[in-house]
């Protein structure tokens, strides 16, 4: 797969119109799929059915674009994951796993990603099942979701050339304290590049740094033409998390090299390279689950594949998540997905009182994209000011 990185095209940024268009297309598709998946999250629905629905729709929608370029890779940049209540991330079950169903009152996090030619739009959304404007979610559920939402919105207004990651970390702390909640310790947001949806560079944003991260994470400034996946997790617990005992199903290819011994492992790894390139994938994508697991074992043992373990809140408290992809441009930034939150579905006894934070959130999130065309659908991402409930 060296051709994905060694060509001149790999060095292109969003300053290039073709690259910018691919990012925007990925963002539009990811929001289209997210809206459809949200509608599937209803009482009695099974998590595996929702995940399968999301992944199939990503493949169906990306297949409609760039049809003439047969060499261009496109599809899933992150498999659909549905994480309920205290489960934090990476839950995307297999057909052989126990059935998990959605219940009224569950706090559900949906995460997925789409890529066009390796340029990805990753997105996550939180909702409380059954919440309505007439009967909104309250208590700790509302506190976690509202805090996470406002943290993500504050970060959006700070991801501009010249600002720093430290500004975002400090602002997130202020917002979560206002809602009597905590950002999950150690969770990172990354600069992303082609075929690299995380850890592409040492430019990182940490929500709630651990003691080790306080020493390791560098203060950095955002720069024009960079792309970030901004990911916010908030809990009403202590902010600690731990690995769940649920089986890991999501993996991603690493940069390690090893000559696999088993025929099943070689066939499996070849399939991974051809179908998913460097993007995360779920074992559910393989028709023969048993054979895939056989091939997976040697690949993981020798670190050819990086596992994404299912994480959960250490205190058993529900966790909220919002995530979007944002492009840094000369006149601010462009959020290419997300922005689907409805504040009328949540009611909290807490509110933000810090004047600096309120002033920041009062700023418009709208940015001029610099193009000639203005599409109505972009209002889903760059909405007007949302009331601070």
mmCIF file of C-alpha atoms in Angstrom:
data_model
loop_
_atom_site.group_PDB
_atom_site.id
_atom_site.type_symbol
_atom_site.label_atom_id
_atom_site.label_comp_id
_atom_site.label_asym_id
_atom_site.label_seq_id
_atom_site.Cartn_x
_atom_site.Cartn_y
_atom_site.Cartn_z
ATOM 1 C CA UNK A 1 0.000 0.000 0.000
ATOM 2 C CA UNK A 2 3.010 2.281 -0.240
ATOM 3 C CA UNK A 3 1.447 4.044 -3.208
ATOM 4 C CA UNK A 4 -1.048 5.657 -0.834
ATOM 5 C CA UNK A 5 1.731 7.631 0.820
ATOM 6 C CA UNK A 6 4.673 7.918 -1.513
ATOM 7 C CA UNK A 7 2.969 9.854 -4.304
ATOM 8 C CA UNK A 8 3.031 13.607 -4.679
ATOM 9 C CA UNK A 9 -0.716 13.699 -4.125
ATOM 10 C CA UNK A 10 -0.270 12.653 -0.503
ATOM 11 C CA UNK A 11 1.256 16.030 0.257
ATOM 12 C CA UNK A 12 -1.750 17.964 -0.983
ATOM 13 C CA UNK A 13 -3.805 19.928 1.562
ATOM 14 C CA UNK A 14 -7.270 21.443 1.539
ATOM 15 C CA UNK A 15 -5.754 24.379 -0.310
ATOM 16 C CA UNK A 16 -6.168 22.110 -3.324
ATOM 17 C CA UNK A 17 -9.747 22.287 -4.651
ATOM 18 C CA UNK A 18 -9.936 18.566 -5.414
ATOM 19 C CA UNK A 19 -8.878 17.637 -1.875
ATOM 20 C CA UNK A 20 -11.292 20.161 -0.362
ATOM 21 C CA UNK A 21 -14.138 18.723 -2.439
ATOM 22 C CA UNK A 22 -13.340 15.182 -1.326
ATOM 23 C CA UNK A 23 -13.387 16.212 2.331
ATOM 24 C CA UNK A 24 -16.683 18.050 1.874
ATOM 25 C CA UNK A 25 -18.222 15.103 0.029
ATOM 26 C CA UNK A 26 -17.168 12.744 2.820
ATOM 27 C CA UNK A 27 -18.643 15.168 5.344
ATOM 28 C CA UNK A 28 -21.958 15.431 3.517
ATOM 29 C CA UNK A 29 -22.287 11.663 3.206
ATOM 30 C CA UNK A 30 -21.393 11.119 6.873
ATOM 31 C CA UNK A 31 -24.140 13.523 7.962
ATOM 32 C CA UNK A 32 -26.628 11.930 5.566
ATOM 33 C CA UNK A 33 -25.880 8.517 7.063
ATOM 34 C CA UNK A 34 -25.901 9.884 10.608
ATOM 35 C CA UNK A 35 -29.403 11.304 10.156
ATOM 36 C CA UNK A 36 -30.634 7.966 8.856
ATOM 37 C CA UNK A 37 -28.986 6.025 11.689
ATOM 38 C CA UNK A 38 -30.497 8.367 14.290
ATOM 39 C CA UNK A 39 -33.930 7.412 12.976
ATOM 40 C CA UNK A 40 -33.078 3.724 13.506
ATOM 41 C CA UNK A 41 -32.307 4.220 17.202
ATOM 42 C CA UNK A 42 -35.680 3.347 18.697
ATOM 43 C CA UNK A 43 -36.835 1.119 21.577
ATOM 44 C CA UNK A 44 -36.496 -2.555 20.668
ATOM 45 C CA UNK A 45 -33.992 -2.028 17.848
ATOM 46 C CA UNK A 46 -30.893 -4.238 17.992
ATOM 47 C CA UNK A 47 -27.477 -2.607 18.011
ATOM 48 C CA UNK A 48 -26.060 -4.989 15.399
ATOM 49 C CA UNK A 49 -28.892 -4.179 12.991
ATOM 50 C CA UNK A 50 -28.275 -0.439 13.417
ATOM 51 C CA UNK A 51 -24.518 -0.856 12.899
ATOM 52 C CA UNK A 52 -25.055 -2.998 9.796
ATOM 53 C CA UNK A 53 -27.540 -0.452 8.458
ATOM 54 C CA UNK A 54 -25.052 2.394 8.895
ATOM 55 C CA UNK A 55 -22.150 0.559 7.259
ATOM 56 C CA UNK A 56 -24.254 -0.539 4.290
ATOM 57 C CA UNK A 57 -25.528 2.987 3.738
ATOM 58 C CA UNK A 58 -21.978 4.380 3.797
ATOM 59 C CA UNK A 59 -20.948 1.919 1.082
ATOM 60 C CA UNK A 60 -24.093 2.576 -0.959
ATOM 61 C CA UNK A 61 -23.723 6.355 -0.794
ATOM 62 C CA UNK A 62 -19.988 6.505 -1.489
ATOM 63 C CA UNK A 63 -20.515 4.211 -4.493
ATOM 64 C CA UNK A 64 -22.529 7.016 -6.125
ATOM 65 C CA UNK A 65 -19.489 9.323 -6.274
ATOM 66 C CA UNK A 66 -16.377 9.312 -8.459
ATOM 67 C CA UNK A 67 -17.707 6.394 -10.512
ATOM 68 C CA UNK A 68 -15.349 7.026 -13.433
ATOM 69 C CA UNK A 69 -12.194 6.719 -11.333
ATOM 70 C CA UNK A 70 -11.974 2.963 -10.790
ATOM 71 C CA UNK A 71 -8.712 3.257 -8.834
ATOM 72 C CA UNK A 72 -10.067 5.705 -6.276
ATOM 73 C CA UNK A 73 -10.746 4.124 -2.878
ATOM 74 C CA UNK A 74 -13.849 5.205 -0.936
ATOM 75 C CA UNK A 75 -16.117 3.903 1.760
ATOM 76 C CA UNK A 76 -15.949 3.434 5.525
ATOM 77 C CA UNK A 77 -13.433 5.544 7.450
ATOM 78 C CA UNK A 78 -14.771 4.237 10.758
ATOM 79 C CA UNK A 79 -17.348 1.460 11.135
ATOM 80 C CA UNK A 80 -20.680 2.370 12.677
ATOM 81 C CA UNK A 81 -20.493 1.988 16.452
ATOM 82 C CA UNK A 82 -23.463 2.219 18.810
ATOM 83 C CA UNK A 83 -22.457 2.717 22.443
ATOM 84 C CA UNK A 84 -25.174 2.720 25.097
ATOM 85 C CA UNK A 85 -25.052 4.480 28.463
ATOM 86 C CA UNK A 86 -21.722 3.743 30.252
ATOM 87 C CA UNK A 87 -20.103 2.163 27.160
ATOM 88 C CA UNK A 88 -17.741 4.838 25.841
ATOM 89 C CA UNK A 89 -16.647 3.768 22.368
ATOM 90 C CA UNK A 90 -15.887 1.063 19.753
ATOM 91 C CA UNK A 91 -18.923 -1.177 20.321
ATOM 92 C CA UNK A 92 -19.805 -2.663 16.946
ATOM 93 C CA UNK A 93 -20.981 -6.252 17.618
ATOM 94 C CA UNK A 94 -20.733 -9.350 15.471
ATOM 95 C CA UNK A 95 -23.521 -11.662 14.364
ATOM 96 C CA UNK A 96 -22.315 -14.267 16.880
ATOM 97 C CA UNK A 97 -22.379 -11.823 19.820
ATOM 98 C CA UNK A 98 -25.268 -11.587 22.320
ATOM 99 C CA UNK A 99 -28.057 -9.325 21.052
ATOM 100 C CA UNK A 100 -28.101 -5.851 22.618
ATOM 101 C CA UNK A 101 -31.337 -3.897 22.204
ATOM 102 C CA UNK A 102 -32.117 -0.237 22.644
ATOM 103 C CA UNK A 103 -34.392 0.792 25.507
ATOM 104 C CA UNK A 104 -36.395 3.906 26.327
ATOM 105 C CA UNK A 105 -34.234 6.365 28.268
ATOM 106 C CA UNK A 106 -30.897 5.012 27.015
ATOM 107 C CA UNK A 107 -28.144 7.518 26.270
ATOM 108 C CA UNK A 108 -26.933 6.348 22.867
ATOM 109 C CA UNK A 109 -23.754 7.441 21.104
ATOM 110 C CA UNK A 110 -23.475 6.923 17.343
ATOM 111 C CA UNK A 111 -20.048 7.116 15.710
ATOM 112 C CA UNK A 112 -19.125 6.557 12.062
ATOM 113 C CA UNK A 113 -16.797 7.755 9.360
ATOM 114 C CA UNK A 114 -16.724 8.139 5.581
ATOM 115 C CA UNK A 115 -13.770 8.626 3.259
ATOM 116 C CA UNK A 116 -13.295 9.620 -0.348
ATOM 117 C CA UNK A 117 -9.810 8.799 -1.651
ATOM 118 C CA UNK A 118 -8.559 8.623 1.939
ATOM 119 C CA UNK A 119 -9.917 12.054 2.919
ATOM 120 C CA UNK A 120 -12.217 11.360 5.836
ATOM 121 C CA UNK A 121 -15.213 12.866 7.534
ATOM 122 C CA UNK A 122 -15.661 11.307 11.000
ATOM 123 C CA UNK A 123 -18.651 12.185 13.165
ATOM 124 C CA UNK A 124 -20.425 11.202 16.395
ATOM 125 C CA UNK A 125 -23.757 12.186 17.930
ATOM 126 C CA UNK A 126 -25.518 11.546 21.248
ATOM 127 C CA UNK A 127 -29.224 11.194 21.951
ATOM 128 C CA UNK A 128 -31.527 10.008 24.704
ATOM 129 C CA UNK A 129 -34.080 7.510 23.402
ATOM 130 C CA UNK A 130 -37.635 8.796 23.768
ATOM 131 C CA UNK A 131 -36.714 12.365 24.732
ATOM 132 C CA UNK A 132 -39.019 14.999 23.236
ATOM 133 C CA UNK A 133 -39.494 18.730 23.564
ATOM 134 C CA UNK A 134 -42.545 18.010 25.733
ATOM 135 C CA UNK A 135 -40.717 15.377 27.791
ATOM 136 C CA UNK A 136 -37.013 16.283 27.665
ATOM 137 C CA UNK A 137 -34.195 14.286 29.223
ATOM 138 C CA UNK A 138 -33.220 15.643 32.636
ATOM 139 C CA UNK A 139 -30.775 14.991 35.464
ATOM 140 C CA UNK A 140 -27.374 13.478 34.817
ATOM 141 C CA UNK A 141 -28.257 12.466 31.257
ATOM 142 C CA UNK A 142 -29.047 16.061 30.327
ATOM 143 C CA UNK A 143 -25.990 17.375 32.172
ATOM 144 C CA UNK A 144 -23.610 15.053 30.313
ATOM 145 C CA UNK A 145 -25.136 15.661 26.880
ATOM 146 C CA UNK A 146 -25.414 19.434 27.236
ATOM 147 C CA UNK A 147 -21.887 19.716 28.608
ATOM 148 C CA UNK A 148 -20.501 17.613 25.745
ATOM 149 C CA UNK A 149 -22.439 19.618 23.184
ATOM 150 C CA UNK A 150 -21.274 22.988 24.489
ATOM 151 C CA UNK A 151 -17.690 21.725 24.784
ATOM 152 C CA UNK A 152 -17.762 20.697 21.133
ATOM 153 C CA UNK A 153 -19.249 24.042 20.104
ATOM 154 C CA UNK A 154 -16.657 25.981 22.113
ATOM 155 C CA UNK A 155 -13.870 23.949 20.532
ATOM 156 C CA UNK A 156 -15.258 24.715 17.082
ATOM 157 C CA UNK A 157 -14.948 28.435 17.783
ATOM 158 C CA UNK A 158 -11.369 27.999 18.998
ATOM 159 C CA UNK A 159 -9.973 25.815 16.209
ATOM 160 C CA UNK A 160 -8.595 28.706 14.205
ATOM 161 C CA UNK A 161 -5.116 29.535 12.977
ATOM 162 C CA UNK A 162 -3.083 31.042 15.808
ATOM 163 C CA UNK A 163 -5.137 29.577 18.661
ATOM 164 C CA UNK A 164 -3.783 26.727 20.790
ATOM 165 C CA UNK A 165 -4.831 23.295 22.018
ATOM 166 C CA UNK A 166 -4.358 24.537 25.599
ATOM 167 C CA UNK A 167 -7.171 27.067 25.099
ATOM 168 C CA UNK A 168 -9.560 24.246 24.210
ATOM 169 C CA UNK A 169 -8.521 22.072 27.166
ATOM 170 C CA UNK A 170 -9.027 24.952 29.615
ATOM 171 C CA UNK A 171 -12.410 25.899 28.135
ATOM 172 C CA UNK A 172 -13.659 22.307 28.256
ATOM 173 C CA UNK A 173 -12.776 22.147 31.941
ATOM 174 C CA UNK A 174 -14.816 25.274 32.656
ATOM 175 C CA UNK A 175 -17.888 23.990 30.782
ATOM 176 C CA UNK A 176 -17.882 20.523 32.332
ATOM 177 C CA UNK A 177 -17.502 21.983 35.825
ATOM 178 C CA UNK A 178 -20.571 24.154 35.183
ATOM 179 C CA UNK A 179 -22.601 21.018 34.469
ATOM 180 C CA UNK A 180 -21.173 19.072 37.413
ATOM 181 C CA UNK A 181 -19.551 16.646 35.016
ATOM 182 C CA UNK A 182 -16.103 15.631 33.772
ATOM 183 C CA UNK A 183 -14.424 15.139 30.400
ATOM 184 C CA UNK A 184 -13.068 11.611 30.093
ATOM 185 C CA UNK A 185 -9.433 11.498 31.122
ATOM 186 C CA UNK A 186 -6.896 10.969 28.387
ATOM 187 C CA UNK A 187 -9.233 11.168 25.388
ATOM 188 C CA UNK A 188 -7.561 12.824 22.403
ATOM 189 C CA UNK A 189 -8.588 14.731 19.307
ATOM 190 C CA UNK A 190 -6.172 14.680 16.384
ATOM 191 C CA UNK A 191 -4.975 16.400 13.291
ATOM 192 C CA UNK A 192 -5.895 14.029 10.474
ATOM 193 C CA UNK A 193 -4.448 13.517 7.025
ATOM 194 C CA UNK A 194 -5.040 11.331 4.022
ATOM 195 C CA UNK A 195 -5.677 7.727 5.109
ATOM 196 C CA UNK A 196 -4.817 8.713 8.683
ATOM 197 C CA UNK A 197 -7.825 9.464 10.881
ATOM 198 C CA UNK A 198 -5.847 9.749 14.100
ATOM 199 C CA UNK A 199 -2.320 10.427 15.241
ATOM 200 C CA UNK A 200 -1.250 11.691 11.821
ATOM 201 C CA UNK A 201 1.075 14.203 13.519
ATOM 202 C CA UNK A 202 1.976 15.196 17.071
ATOM 203 C CA UNK A 203 -0.714 17.888 16.939
ATOM 204 C CA UNK A 204 -3.258 16.728 19.502
ATOM 205 C CA UNK A 205 -5.988 18.129 21.736
ATOM 206 C CA UNK A 206 -6.505 16.420 25.087
ATOM 207 C CA UNK A 207 -9.813 16.855 26.945
ATOM 208 C CA UNK A 208 -8.680 15.953 30.443
ATOM 209 C CA UNK A 209 -4.951 15.203 30.518
ATOM 210 C CA UNK A 210 -3.608 12.413 32.695
ATOM 211 C CA UNK A 211 -0.435 13.084 34.672
ATOM 212 C CA UNK A 212 1.604 11.397 31.937
ATOM 213 C CA UNK A 213 -0.077 13.423 29.196
ATOM 214 C CA UNK A 214 0.614 16.679 31.018
ATOM 215 C CA UNK A 215 4.289 15.933 30.429
ATOM 216 C CA UNK A 216 3.950 14.459 26.940
ATOM 217 C CA UNK A 217 1.351 16.539 25.080
ATOM 218 C CA UNK A 218 2.918 19.550 23.420
ATOM 219 C CA UNK A 219 1.365 22.974 23.341
ATOM 220 C CA UNK A 220 0.697 23.737 19.705
ATOM 221 C CA UNK A 221 -0.966 26.286 17.470
ATOM 222 C CA UNK A 222 -3.525 25.505 14.810
ATOM 223 C CA UNK A 223 -2.426 26.426 11.299
ATOM 224 C CA UNK A 224 -4.183 27.157 8.024
ATOM 225 C CA UNK A 225 -5.040 24.134 5.845
ATOM 226 C CA UNK A 226 -4.924 21.625 8.704
ATOM 227 C CA UNK A 227 -7.806 19.198 9.345
ATOM 228 C CA UNK A 228 -8.938 18.016 12.780
ATOM 229 C CA UNK A 229 -11.269 15.354 14.154
ATOM 230 C CA UNK A 230 -12.642 17.054 17.272
ATOM 231 C CA UNK A 231 -13.953 14.405 19.662
ATOM 232 C CA UNK A 232 -15.585 15.212 23.020
ATOM 233 C CA UNK A 233 -16.599 12.710 25.730
ATOM 234 C CA UNK A 234 -18.296 13.832 28.958
ATOM 235 C CA UNK A 235 -19.534 11.864 31.978
ATOM 236 C CA UNK A 236 -21.161 12.765 35.280
ATOM 237 C CA UNK A 237 -18.732 10.316 36.876
ATOM 238 C CA UNK A 238 -15.134 10.908 37.920
ATOM 239 C CA UNK A 239 -13.842 11.029 34.348
ATOM 240 C CA UNK A 240 -12.046 7.700 34.562
ATOM 241 C CA UNK A 241 -12.654 4.833 32.151
ATOM 242 C CA UNK A 242 -11.606 1.223 31.829
ATOM 243 C CA UNK A 243 -11.544 -1.496 29.209
ATOM 244 C CA UNK A 244 -14.821 -3.393 28.974
ATOM 245 C CA UNK A 245 -15.004 -7.196 28.992
ATOM 246 C CA UNK A 246 -16.839 -7.023 25.656
ATOM 247 C CA UNK A 247 -14.900 -8.570 22.758
ATOM 248 C CA UNK A 248 -12.931 -6.229 20.485
ATOM 249 C CA UNK A 249 -14.301 -6.176 16.934
ATOM 250 C CA UNK A 250 -12.778 -2.995 15.467
ATOM 251 C CA UNK A 251 -9.178 -2.985 14.242
ATOM 252 C CA UNK A 252 -6.896 -0.909 12.054
ATOM 253 C CA UNK A 253 -3.787 -1.708 10.058
ATOM 254 C CA UNK A 254 -0.497 -0.551 11.562
ATOM 255 C CA UNK A 255 2.833 0.337 9.954
ATOM 256 C CA UNK A 256 4.527 -2.796 11.304
ATOM 257 C CA UNK A 257 6.022 -5.396 8.966
ATOM 258 C CA UNK A 258 5.933 -9.161 9.557
ATOM 259 C CA UNK A 259 5.879 -12.268 7.392
ATOM 260 C CA UNK A 260 2.751 -14.126 8.464
ATOM 261 C CA UNK A 261 3.120 -17.901 8.812
ATOM 262 C CA UNK A 262 -0.473 -19.115 8.543
ATOM 263 C CA UNK A 263 -2.221 -19.240 5.176
ATOM 264 C CA UNK A 264 -5.477 -18.045 6.788
ATOM 265 C CA UNK A 265 -3.665 -15.059 8.300
ATOM 266 C CA UNK A 266 -2.079 -14.078 4.981
ATOM 267 C CA UNK A 267 -5.403 -14.285 3.153
ATOM 268 C CA UNK A 268 -7.154 -12.281 5.867
ATOM 269 C CA UNK A 269 -4.483 -9.565 5.973
ATOM 270 C CA UNK A 270 -4.446 -9.266 2.185
ATOM 271 C CA UNK A 271 -8.205 -8.771 2.242
ATOM 272 C CA UNK A 272 -7.849 -6.089 4.929
ATOM 273 C CA UNK A 273 -5.233 -4.205 2.881
ATOM 274 C CA UNK A 274 -7.279 -4.333 -0.321
ATOM 275 C CA UNK A 275 -10.665 -3.453 1.159
ATOM 276 C CA UNK A 276 -9.874 -1.094 4.024
ATOM 277 C CA UNK A 277 -6.403 0.322 3.261
ATOM 278 C CA UNK A 278 -5.377 2.070 6.523
ATOM 279 C CA UNK A 279 -8.916 2.738 7.765
ATOM 280 C CA UNK A 280 -10.441 1.063 10.846
ATOM 281 C CA UNK A 281 -12.773 -1.840 10.078
ATOM 282 C CA UNK A 282 -15.056 -4.286 11.881
ATOM 283 C CA UNK A 283 -14.836 -8.069 11.700
ATOM 284 C CA UNK A 284 -18.540 -7.962 10.861
ATOM 285 C CA UNK A 285 -17.513 -6.922 7.356
ATOM 286 C CA UNK A 286 -16.207 -10.438 6.685
ATOM 287 C CA UNK A 287 -18.662 -13.059 5.459
ATOM 288 C CA UNK A 288 -16.942 -15.938 7.238
ATOM 289 C CA UNK A 289 -16.596 -14.649 10.790
ATOM 290 C CA UNK A 290 -14.863 -17.783 12.070
ATOM 291 C CA UNK A 291 -12.214 -17.699 9.342
ATOM 292 C CA UNK A 292 -11.680 -13.961 9.915
ATOM 293 C CA UNK A 293 -11.055 -14.541 13.615
ATOM 294 C CA UNK A 294 -8.503 -17.228 12.769
ATOM 295 C CA UNK A 295 -6.614 -14.862 10.489
ATOM 296 C CA UNK A 296 -6.928 -11.962 12.931
ATOM 297 C CA UNK A 297 -5.129 -13.653 15.805
ATOM 298 C CA UNK A 298 -1.679 -13.839 14.202
ATOM 299 C CA UNK A 299 -2.029 -10.322 12.762
ATOM 300 C CA UNK A 300 -2.752 -8.855 16.205
ATOM 301 C CA UNK A 301 -0.082 -10.949 17.934
ATOM 302 C CA UNK A 302 2.564 -9.511 15.623
ATOM 303 C CA UNK A 303 1.053 -5.998 15.725
ATOM 304 C CA UNK A 304 0.120 -5.818 12.062
ATOM 305 C CA UNK A 305 -3.320 -4.752 13.244
ATOM 306 C CA UNK A 306 -4.114 -2.312 16.034
ATOM 307 C CA UNK A 307 -7.183 -3.228 18.143
ATOM 308 C CA UNK A 308 -9.788 -0.723 19.320
ATOM 309 C CA UNK A 309 -10.964 -2.193 22.647
ATOM 310 C CA UNK A 310 -14.454 -1.344 23.887
ATOM 311 C CA UNK A 311 -14.146 1.148 26.746
ATOM 312 C CA UNK A 312 -16.592 1.952 29.531
ATOM 313 C CA UNK A 313 -17.001 4.543 32.269
ATOM 314 C CA UNK A 314 -15.265 3.327 35.442
ATOM 315 C CA UNK A 315 -18.145 4.517 37.640
ATOM 316 C CA UNK A 316 -20.872 3.039 35.454
ATOM 317 C CA UNK A 317 -22.161 6.522 34.605
ATOM 318 C CA UNK A 318 -23.633 7.373 31.183
ATOM 319 C CA UNK A 319 -21.236 9.059 28.772
ATOM 320 C CA UNK A 320 -22.092 11.590 26.050
ATOM 321 C CA UNK A 321 -20.064 12.135 22.873
ATOM 322 C CA UNK A 322 -19.997 14.635 20.023
ATOM 323 C CA UNK A 323 -17.491 14.542 17.188
ATOM 324 C CA UNK A 324 -16.992 16.383 13.927
ATOM 325 C CA UNK A 325 -14.370 17.053 11.286
ATOM 326 C CA UNK A 326 -13.189 20.638 10.873
ATOM 327 C CA UNK A 327 -10.996 22.258 8.237
ATOM 328 C CA UNK A 328 -8.830 25.250 9.217
ATOM 329 C CA UNK A 329 -9.036 27.943 6.531
ATOM 330 C CA UNK A 330 -7.641 31.502 6.322
ATOM 331 C CA UNK A 331 -10.916 33.100 7.443
ATOM 332 C CA UNK A 332 -11.681 30.699 10.299
ATOM 333 C CA UNK A 333 -12.782 27.106 9.775
ATOM 334 C CA UNK A 334 -15.305 24.891 8.018
ATOM 335 C CA UNK A 335 -17.095 22.130 9.908
ATOM 336 C CA UNK A 336 -18.009 19.488 7.329
ATOM 337 C CA UNK A 337 -20.316 17.348 9.476
ATOM 338 C CA UNK A 338 -22.077 17.181 12.831
ATOM 339 C CA UNK A 339 -24.250 20.045 14.023
ATOM 340 C CA UNK A 340 -27.388 17.868 14.333
ATOM 341 C CA UNK A 341 -28.063 18.582 18.012
ATOM 342 C CA UNK A 342 -31.556 19.626 19.181
ATOM 343 C CA UNK A 343 -31.342 21.496 22.532
ATOM 344 C CA UNK A 344 -35.093 21.321 23.119
ATOM 345 C CA UNK A 345 -34.724 17.616 24.000
ATOM 346 C CA UNK A 346 -32.677 18.321 27.147
ATOM 347 C CA UNK A 347 -33.266 20.284 30.336
ATOM 348 C CA UNK A 348 -30.649 20.810 33.037
ATOM 349 C CA UNK A 349 -30.662 22.537 36.400
ATOM 350 C CA UNK A 350 -27.147 23.742 35.646
ATOM 351 C CA UNK A 351 -25.918 26.410 33.275
ATOM 352 C CA UNK A 352 -22.742 28.110 32.134
ATOM 353 C CA UNK A 353 -22.008 31.340 33.992
ATOM 354 C CA UNK A 354 -18.383 32.019 33.050
ATOM 355 C CA UNK A 355 -18.464 35.261 31.060
ATOM 356 C CA UNK A 356 -15.556 34.364 28.773
ATOM 357 C CA UNK A 357 -17.136 31.038 27.845
ATOM 358 C CA UNK A 358 -20.531 32.643 27.262
ATOM 359 C CA UNK A 359 -18.922 35.271 25.025
ATOM 360 C CA UNK A 360 -17.138 32.534 23.071
ATOM 361 C CA UNK A 361 -20.333 30.520 22.557
ATOM 362 C CA UNK A 362 -22.174 33.676 21.535
ATOM 363 C CA UNK A 363 -19.888 33.958 18.506
ATOM 364 C CA UNK A 364 -21.322 32.701 15.247
ATOM 365 C CA UNK A 365 -20.049 29.311 14.147
ATOM 366 C CA UNK A 366 -20.661 30.245 10.504
ATOM 367 C CA UNK A 367 -17.613 30.634 8.316
ATOM 368 C CA UNK A 368 -17.342 31.545 4.668
ATOM 369 C CA UNK A 369 -16.086 28.565 2.737
ATOM 370 C CA UNK A 370 -14.597 30.748 0.051
ATOM 371 C CA UNK A 371 -16.553 29.061 -2.707
ATOM 372 C CA UNK A 372 -19.102 30.577 -5.048
ATOM 373 C CA UNK A 373 -21.871 28.136 -4.282
ATOM 374 C CA UNK A 374 -23.785 28.176 -1.028
ATOM 375 C CA UNK A 375 -25.625 24.961 -0.249
ATOM 376 C CA UNK A 376 -28.610 24.991 2.075
ATOM 377 C CA UNK A 377 -27.670 21.640 3.621
ATOM 378 C CA UNK A 378 -24.578 23.203 5.216
ATOM 379 C CA UNK A 379 -26.812 24.816 7.832
ATOM 380 C CA UNK A 380 -26.919 21.423 9.599
ATOM 381 C CA UNK A 381 -23.247 21.841 10.434
ATOM 382 C CA UNK A 382 -22.841 25.570 10.861
ATOM 383 C CA UNK A 383 -26.009 26.480 12.674
ATOM 384 C CA UNK A 384 -26.815 29.722 14.406
ATOM 385 C CA UNK A 385 -26.255 30.171 18.138
ATOM 386 C CA UNK A 386 -27.897 27.438 20.189
ATOM 387 C CA UNK A 387 -29.478 28.487 23.510
ATOM 388 C CA UNK A 388 -27.361 27.588 26.548
ATOM 389 C CA UNK A 389 -29.864 25.323 28.304
#
